[in-house]
mmCIF file of C-alpha atoms in Angstrom:
data_model
loop_
_atom_site.group_PDB
_atom_site.id
_atom_site.type_symbol
_atom_site.label_atom_id
_atom_site.label_comp_id
_atom_site.label_asym_id
_atom_site.label_seq_id
_atom_site.Cartn_x
_atom_site.Cartn_y
_atom_site.Cartn_z
ATOM 1 C CA MET O 119 -19.025 19.848 6.512
ATOM 2 C CA LYS O 120 -20.876 17.216 8.504
ATOM 3 C CA LEU O 121 -19.638 13.699 7.862
ATOM 4 C CA ASP O 122 -21.867 10.669 8.136
ATOM 5 C CA LYS O 123 -19.789 8.034 9.922
ATOM 6 C CA GLN O 124 -21.922 5.138 8.670
ATOM 7 C CA LYS O 125 -21.505 6.159 5.052
ATOM 8 C CA SER O 126 -17.883 7.220 5.206
ATOM 9 C CA ASN O 127 -16.578 4.498 7.542
ATOM 10 C CA LEU O 128 -14.248 7.023 9.128
ATOM 11 C CA LYS O 129 -13.061 5.835 12.529
ATOM 12 C CA TYR O 130 -12.489 8.421 15.252
ATOM 13 C CA TYR O 131 -10.431 7.695 18.338
ATOM 14 C CA TYR O 132 -8.591 9.427 21.179
ATOM 15 C CA GLN O 133 -5.819 8.590 23.638
ATOM 16 C CA THR O 134 -6.035 9.418 27.321
ATOM 17 C CA GLN O 135 -3.169 10.262 29.673
ATOM 18 C CA ASP O 136 -2.872 6.602 30.679
ATOM 19 C CA TYR O 137 -2.015 5.926 26.986
ATOM 20 C CA LYS O 138 -5.165 3.878 26.353
ATOM 21 C CA ILE O 139 -6.889 4.226 22.978
ATOM 22 C CA HIS O 140 -10.654 4.758 22.972
ATOM 23 C CA ALA O 141 -13.000 4.774 20.008
ATOM 24 C CA TYR O 142 -15.543 7.521 19.354
ATOM 25 C CA LYS O 143 -19.037 6.340 18.511
ATOM 26 C CA ASN O 144 -19.986 9.726 17.110
ATOM 27 C CA ILE O 145 -18.178 12.630 15.510
ATOM 28 C CA PRO O 146 -16.639 14.841 18.257
ATOM 29 C CA GLU O 147 -18.509 18.061 18.926
ATOM 30 C CA PHE O 148 -15.587 20.305 18.089
ATOM 31 C CA LEU O 149 -15.604 18.921 14.529
ATOM 32 C CA ASP O 150 -19.345 18.522 14.056
ATOM 33 C CA LYS O 151 -20.323 21.987 15.261
ATOM 34 C CA SER O 152 -18.834 25.460 15.404
ATOM 35 C CA VAL O 153 -15.457 24.801 16.925
ATOM 36 C CA SER O 154 -14.049 27.139 19.583
ATOM 37 C CA GLU O 155 -10.882 27.509 21.621
ATOM 38 C CA ILE O 156 -12.816 26.593 24.772
ATOM 39 C CA ALA O 157 -14.129 23.388 23.158
ATOM 40 C CA LEU O 158 -10.576 22.383 22.276
ATOM 41 C CA GLN O 159 -9.314 23.191 25.764
ATOM 42 C CA ASN O 160 -12.056 21.087 27.313
ATOM 43 C CA PHE O 161 -11.313 18.228 24.952
ATOM 44 C CA PHE O 162 -7.554 18.166 25.548
ATOM 45 C CA GLU O 163 -7.854 18.524 29.344
ATOM 46 C CA GLU O 164 -7.768 14.747 29.819
ATOM 47 C CA LYS O 165 -6.779 13.611 26.352
ATOM 48 C CA ILE O 166 -3.363 13.732 24.699
ATOM 49 C CA LEU O 167 -4.256 12.675 21.161
ATOM 50 C CA PHE O 168 -7.199 12.722 18.788
ATOM 51 C CA GLY O 169 -7.287 10.821 15.521
ATOM 52 C CA CYS O 170 -9.324 9.830 12.517
ATOM 53 C CA GLU O 171 -8.521 6.938 10.160
ATOM 54 C CA TYR O 172 -9.828 5.346 7.010
ATOM 55 C CA LYS O 173 -8.093 2.188 5.825
ATOM 56 C CA LYS O 174 -4.370 3.063 5.616
ATOM 57 C CA ASN O 175 -4.855 6.834 5.876
ATOM 58 C CA PHE O 176 -5.026 8.773 9.117
ATOM 59 C CA ILE O 177 -5.068 12.224 10.700
ATOM 60 C CA GLU O 178 -3.845 12.684 14.289
ATOM 61 C CA VAL O 179 -3.793 15.765 16.512
ATOM 62 C CA ILE O 180 -1.589 16.223 19.588
ATOM 63 C CA TYR O 181 -1.755 19.214 21.930
ATOM 64 C CA GLU O 182 1.712 20.696 22.556
ATOM 65 C CA GLU O 183 2.342 23.954 24.448
ATOM 66 C CA LYS O 184 -0.536 26.004 23.108
ATOM 67 C CA LYS O 185 -0.109 24.492 19.650
ATOM 68 C CA LEU O 186 -1.753 21.606 17.859
ATOM 69 C CA ARG O 187 0.604 19.212 16.094
ATOM 70 C CA VAL O 188 -1.333 17.658 13.212
ATOM 71 C CA SER O 189 0.015 14.524 11.529
ATOM 72 C CA ILE O 190 -1.487 13.589 8.144
ATOM 73 C CA ASN O 191 -0.104 10.217 7.073
ATOM 74 C CA LYS O 192 3.116 11.065 9.009
ATOM 75 C CA LYS O 193 3.441 14.524 7.411
ATOM 76 C CA GLU O 194 3.281 17.099 10.204
ATOM 77 C CA LYS O 195 2.121 20.683 10.480
ATOM 78 C CA PHE O 196 1.355 22.993 13.422
ATOM 79 C CA ILE O 197 -1.824 24.964 14.034
ATOM 80 C CA ASP O 198 -2.218 27.792 16.553
ATOM 81 C CA PHE O 199 -4.431 26.809 19.449
ATOM 82 C CA GLN O 200 -6.124 30.214 19.162
ATOM 83 C CA ASN O 201 -7.260 29.421 15.603
ATOM 84 C CA PRO O 202 -9.468 26.323 16.093
ATOM 85 C CA LYS O 203 -11.417 26.856 12.867
ATOM 86 C CA GLU O 204 -8.259 25.982 10.935
ATOM 87 C CA LEU O 205 -8.271 22.550 12.582
ATOM 88 C CA LYS O 206 -11.908 21.919 11.626
ATOM 89 C CA ASP O 207 -11.279 23.036 8.031
ATOM 90 C CA LEU O 208 -8.235 20.788 7.833
ATOM 91 C CA PHE O 209 -10.194 17.777 9.109
ATOM 92 C CA ASP O 210 -13.024 18.445 6.696
ATOM 93 C CA ARG O 211 -10.640 18.751 3.758
ATOM 94 C CA GLU O 212 -8.388 15.777 4.565
ATOM 95 C CA SER O 213 -11.173 13.386 5.594
ATOM 96 C CA SER O 214 -13.011 14.152 2.338
ATOM 97 C CA ARG O 215 -9.790 13.502 0.454
ATOM 98 C CA MET O 216 -9.399 10.125 2.192
ATOM 99 C CA LEU O 217 -12.915 9.083 1.213
ATOM 100 C CA ASN O 218 -12.747 10.395 -2.351
ATOM 101 C CA SER O 219 -9.465 8.606 -2.958
ATOM 102 C CA GLN O 220 -11.379 5.316 -2.953
ATOM 103 C CA LYS O 221 -13.521 6.508 -5.857
ATOM 104 C CA THR O 222 -10.568 7.335 -8.069
ATOM 105 C CA LYS O 223 -9.096 4.814 -10.450
ATOM 106 C CA ILE O 224 -6.729 2.395 -8.749
ATOM 107 C CA ARG O 225 -3.206 2.997 -9.910
ATOM 108 C CA MET O 226 -0.895 0.033 -9.879
ATOM 109 C CA SER O 227 2.773 0.494 -9.137
ATOM 110 C CA LYS O 228 5.359 -0.260 -11.810
ATOM 111 C CA THR O 229 6.529 -3.324 -9.875
ATOM 112 C CA THR O 230 2.973 -4.704 -9.793
ATOM 113 C CA ILE O 231 2.521 -4.186 -13.549
ATOM 114 C CA LEU O 232 5.888 -5.843 -14.152
ATOM 115 C CA PHE O 233 4.907 -8.731 -11.869
ATOM 116 C CA ILE O 234 1.617 -9.342 -13.719
ATOM 117 C CA ALA O 235 3.368 -9.130 -17.091
ATOM 118 C CA GLY O 236 5.970 -11.631 -15.867
ATOM 119 C CA LEU O 237 3.321 -14.093 -14.727
ATOM 120 C CA ILE O 238 1.469 -13.771 -18.049
ATOM 121 C CA LEU O 239 4.731 -14.346 -19.914
ATOM 122 C CA ILE O 240 5.457 -17.503 -17.896
ATOM 123 C CA VAL O 241 1.947 -18.916 -18.387
ATOM 124 C CA VAL O 242 1.869 -18.162 -22.139
ATOM 125 C CA ASN O 243 5.370 -19.573 -22.457
ATOM 126 C CA PHE O 244 4.376 -22.893 -20.853
ATOM 127 C CA ILE O 245 1.212 -23.207 -22.951
ATOM 128 C CA THR O 246 3.097 -22.406 -26.176
ATOM 129 C CA PHE O 247 5.858 -24.871 -25.317
ATOM 130 C CA PHE O 248 3.504 -27.809 -24.738
ATOM 131 C CA ILE O 249 1.521 -26.992 -27.894
ATOM 132 C CA SER O 250 4.732 -26.853 -29.914
ATOM 133 C CA LEU O 251 5.605 -30.410 -28.812
ATOM 134 C CA HIS O 252 2.763 -31.676 -31.022
ATOM 135 C CA PHE O 253 3.788 -29.685 -34.097
ATOM 136 C CA PHE O 254 7.587 -29.873 -34.146
ATOM 137 C CA ASP O 255 9.954 -32.820 -34.202
ATOM 138 C CA LYS O 256 12.219 -33.581 -31.265
ATOM 139 C CA LYS O 257 15.301 -32.139 -32.981
ATOM 140 C CA SER O 258 13.624 -28.760 -33.590
ATOM 141 C CA VAL O 259 12.315 -28.674 -30.032
ATOM 142 C CA ASN O 260 15.777 -29.326 -28.572
ATOM 143 C CA ARG O 261 17.568 -26.840 -30.825
ATOM 144 C CA ILE O 262 15.108 -23.932 -30.991
ATOM 145 C CA ILE O 263 11.945 -24.300 -28.889
ATOM 146 C CA ALA O 264 13.595 -25.406 -25.619
ATOM 147 C CA PRO O 265 16.184 -22.577 -25.529
ATOM 148 C CA ILE O 266 13.508 -19.971 -26.284
ATOM 149 C CA PHE O 267 11.317 -21.510 -23.576
ATOM 150 C CA LEU O 268 14.151 -21.269 -21.026
ATOM 151 C CA MET O 269 14.959 -17.673 -21.954
ATOM 152 C CA LEU O 270 11.342 -16.529 -21.731
ATOM 153 C CA PHE O 271 10.842 -18.412 -18.462
ATOM 154 C CA GLY O 272 13.976 -16.803 -17.034
ATOM 155 C CA CYS O 273 12.883 -13.385 -18.264
ATOM 156 C CA GLY O 274 9.432 -13.821 -16.715
ATOM 157 C CA SER O 275 10.995 -14.889 -13.408
ATOM 158 C CA LEU O 276 13.187 -11.782 -13.305
ATOM 159 C CA MET O 277 10.129 -9.628 -14.027
ATOM 160 C CA THR O 278 8.386 -11.020 -10.930
ATOM 161 C CA PHE O 279 11.422 -10.468 -8.692
ATOM 162 C CA PRO O 280 10.951 -6.723 -7.888
ATOM 163 C CA LYS O 281 7.385 -7.317 -6.659
ATOM 164 C CA ASN O 282 8.415 -10.335 -4.566
ATOM 165 C CA LEU O 283 11.215 -8.283 -3.034
ATOM 166 C CA GLU O 284 8.855 -5.379 -2.356
ATOM 167 C CA ASP O 285 6.385 -7.714 -0.610
ATOM 168 C CA PHE O 286 9.191 -9.260 1.438
ATOM 169 C CA GLU O 287 10.527 -5.884 2.592
ATOM 170 C CA SER O 288 7.066 -4.607 3.506
ATOM 171 C CA ALA O 289 5.968 -7.843 5.217
ATOM 172 C CA GLU O 290 5.726 -7.717 8.980
ATOM 173 C CA GLY O 291 8.586 -9.747 10.409
ATOM 174 C CA SER O 292 9.939 -10.389 6.902
ATOM 175 C CA ASN O 293 7.630 -13.232 5.902
ATOM 176 C CA PHE O 294 9.575 -16.445 5.096
ATOM 177 C CA ILE O 295 7.236 -17.298 2.199
ATOM 178 C CA ASP O 296 7.969 -13.940 0.550
ATOM 179 C CA LEU O 297 11.684 -14.590 1.034
ATOM 180 C CA LYS O 298 11.386 -17.941 -0.740
ATOM 181 C CA LEU O 299 9.535 -16.316 -3.640
ATOM 182 C CA CYS O 300 12.338 -13.763 -3.945
ATOM 183 C CA ILE O 301 14.995 -16.485 -4.047
ATOM 184 C CA ILE O 302 13.050 -18.683 -6.502
ATOM 185 C CA SER O 303 12.308 -15.873 -8.981
ATOM 186 C CA LEU O 304 15.897 -14.613 -8.858
ATOM 187 C CA PHE O 305 17.330 -18.142 -9.134
ATOM 188 C CA PHE O 306 15.274 -19.123 -12.196
ATOM 189 C CA GLY O 307 16.005 -15.786 -13.870
ATOM 190 C CA ILE O 308 19.766 -15.928 -13.377
ATOM 191 C CA ILE O 309 20.084 -19.625 -14.305
ATOM 192 C CA LEU O 310 17.576 -20.113 -17.131
ATOM 193 C CA LEU O 311 18.099 -16.930 -19.138
ATOM 194 C CA PRO O 312 21.848 -17.514 -19.777
ATOM 195 C CA ALA O 313 21.187 -21.259 -20.225
ATOM 196 C CA GLY O 314 18.756 -20.526 -23.043
ATOM 197 C CA PHE O 315 21.239 -18.233 -24.791
ATOM 198 C CA TRP O 316 23.988 -20.845 -24.418
ATOM 199 C CA MET O 317 21.800 -23.572 -25.975
ATOM 200 C CA LEU O 318 21.146 -21.384 -29.021
ATOM 201 C CA LEU O 319 24.852 -20.922 -29.691
#
């Protein structure tokens, strides 16, 4: 299968023996045409790695003692150097999979869904609370509305905590802003939820 680099946005690159990374402007011959053992030998004479990436996905090939070590998003497999067609088929299949994955429906993680639900709960809670101030007397607000507001606010804060923690752990250098969000969401959840229950008693 011949891939159109402009349409697919696949980025090809290779690493030379001086460990410098170089970009390919065009698809390498041993992938674009009938691949052969000689073509692979010529390619890996001065190069130690060949790769292809699209957004966060990548395929990398390293030549090791008459074998090709192929890494697909960190999952490795070995291909015999004498069977170069297997490498071409693998690249065709995996690169197509990388491109087609962008056309599929985006699936949100459970923590993201929980985070969005928590934010919605907090926003709706605030709006409802301020509206209720115009329809209920002060005594009713203090005895019923305020405790419910605190409990829902605390619950919403706890719902946002897993996502904040996930962002903090995945952030490069453990971003200080993400750390503050973790602490704030956990703090409000732990303090306000029990406080609301206590006020209702």
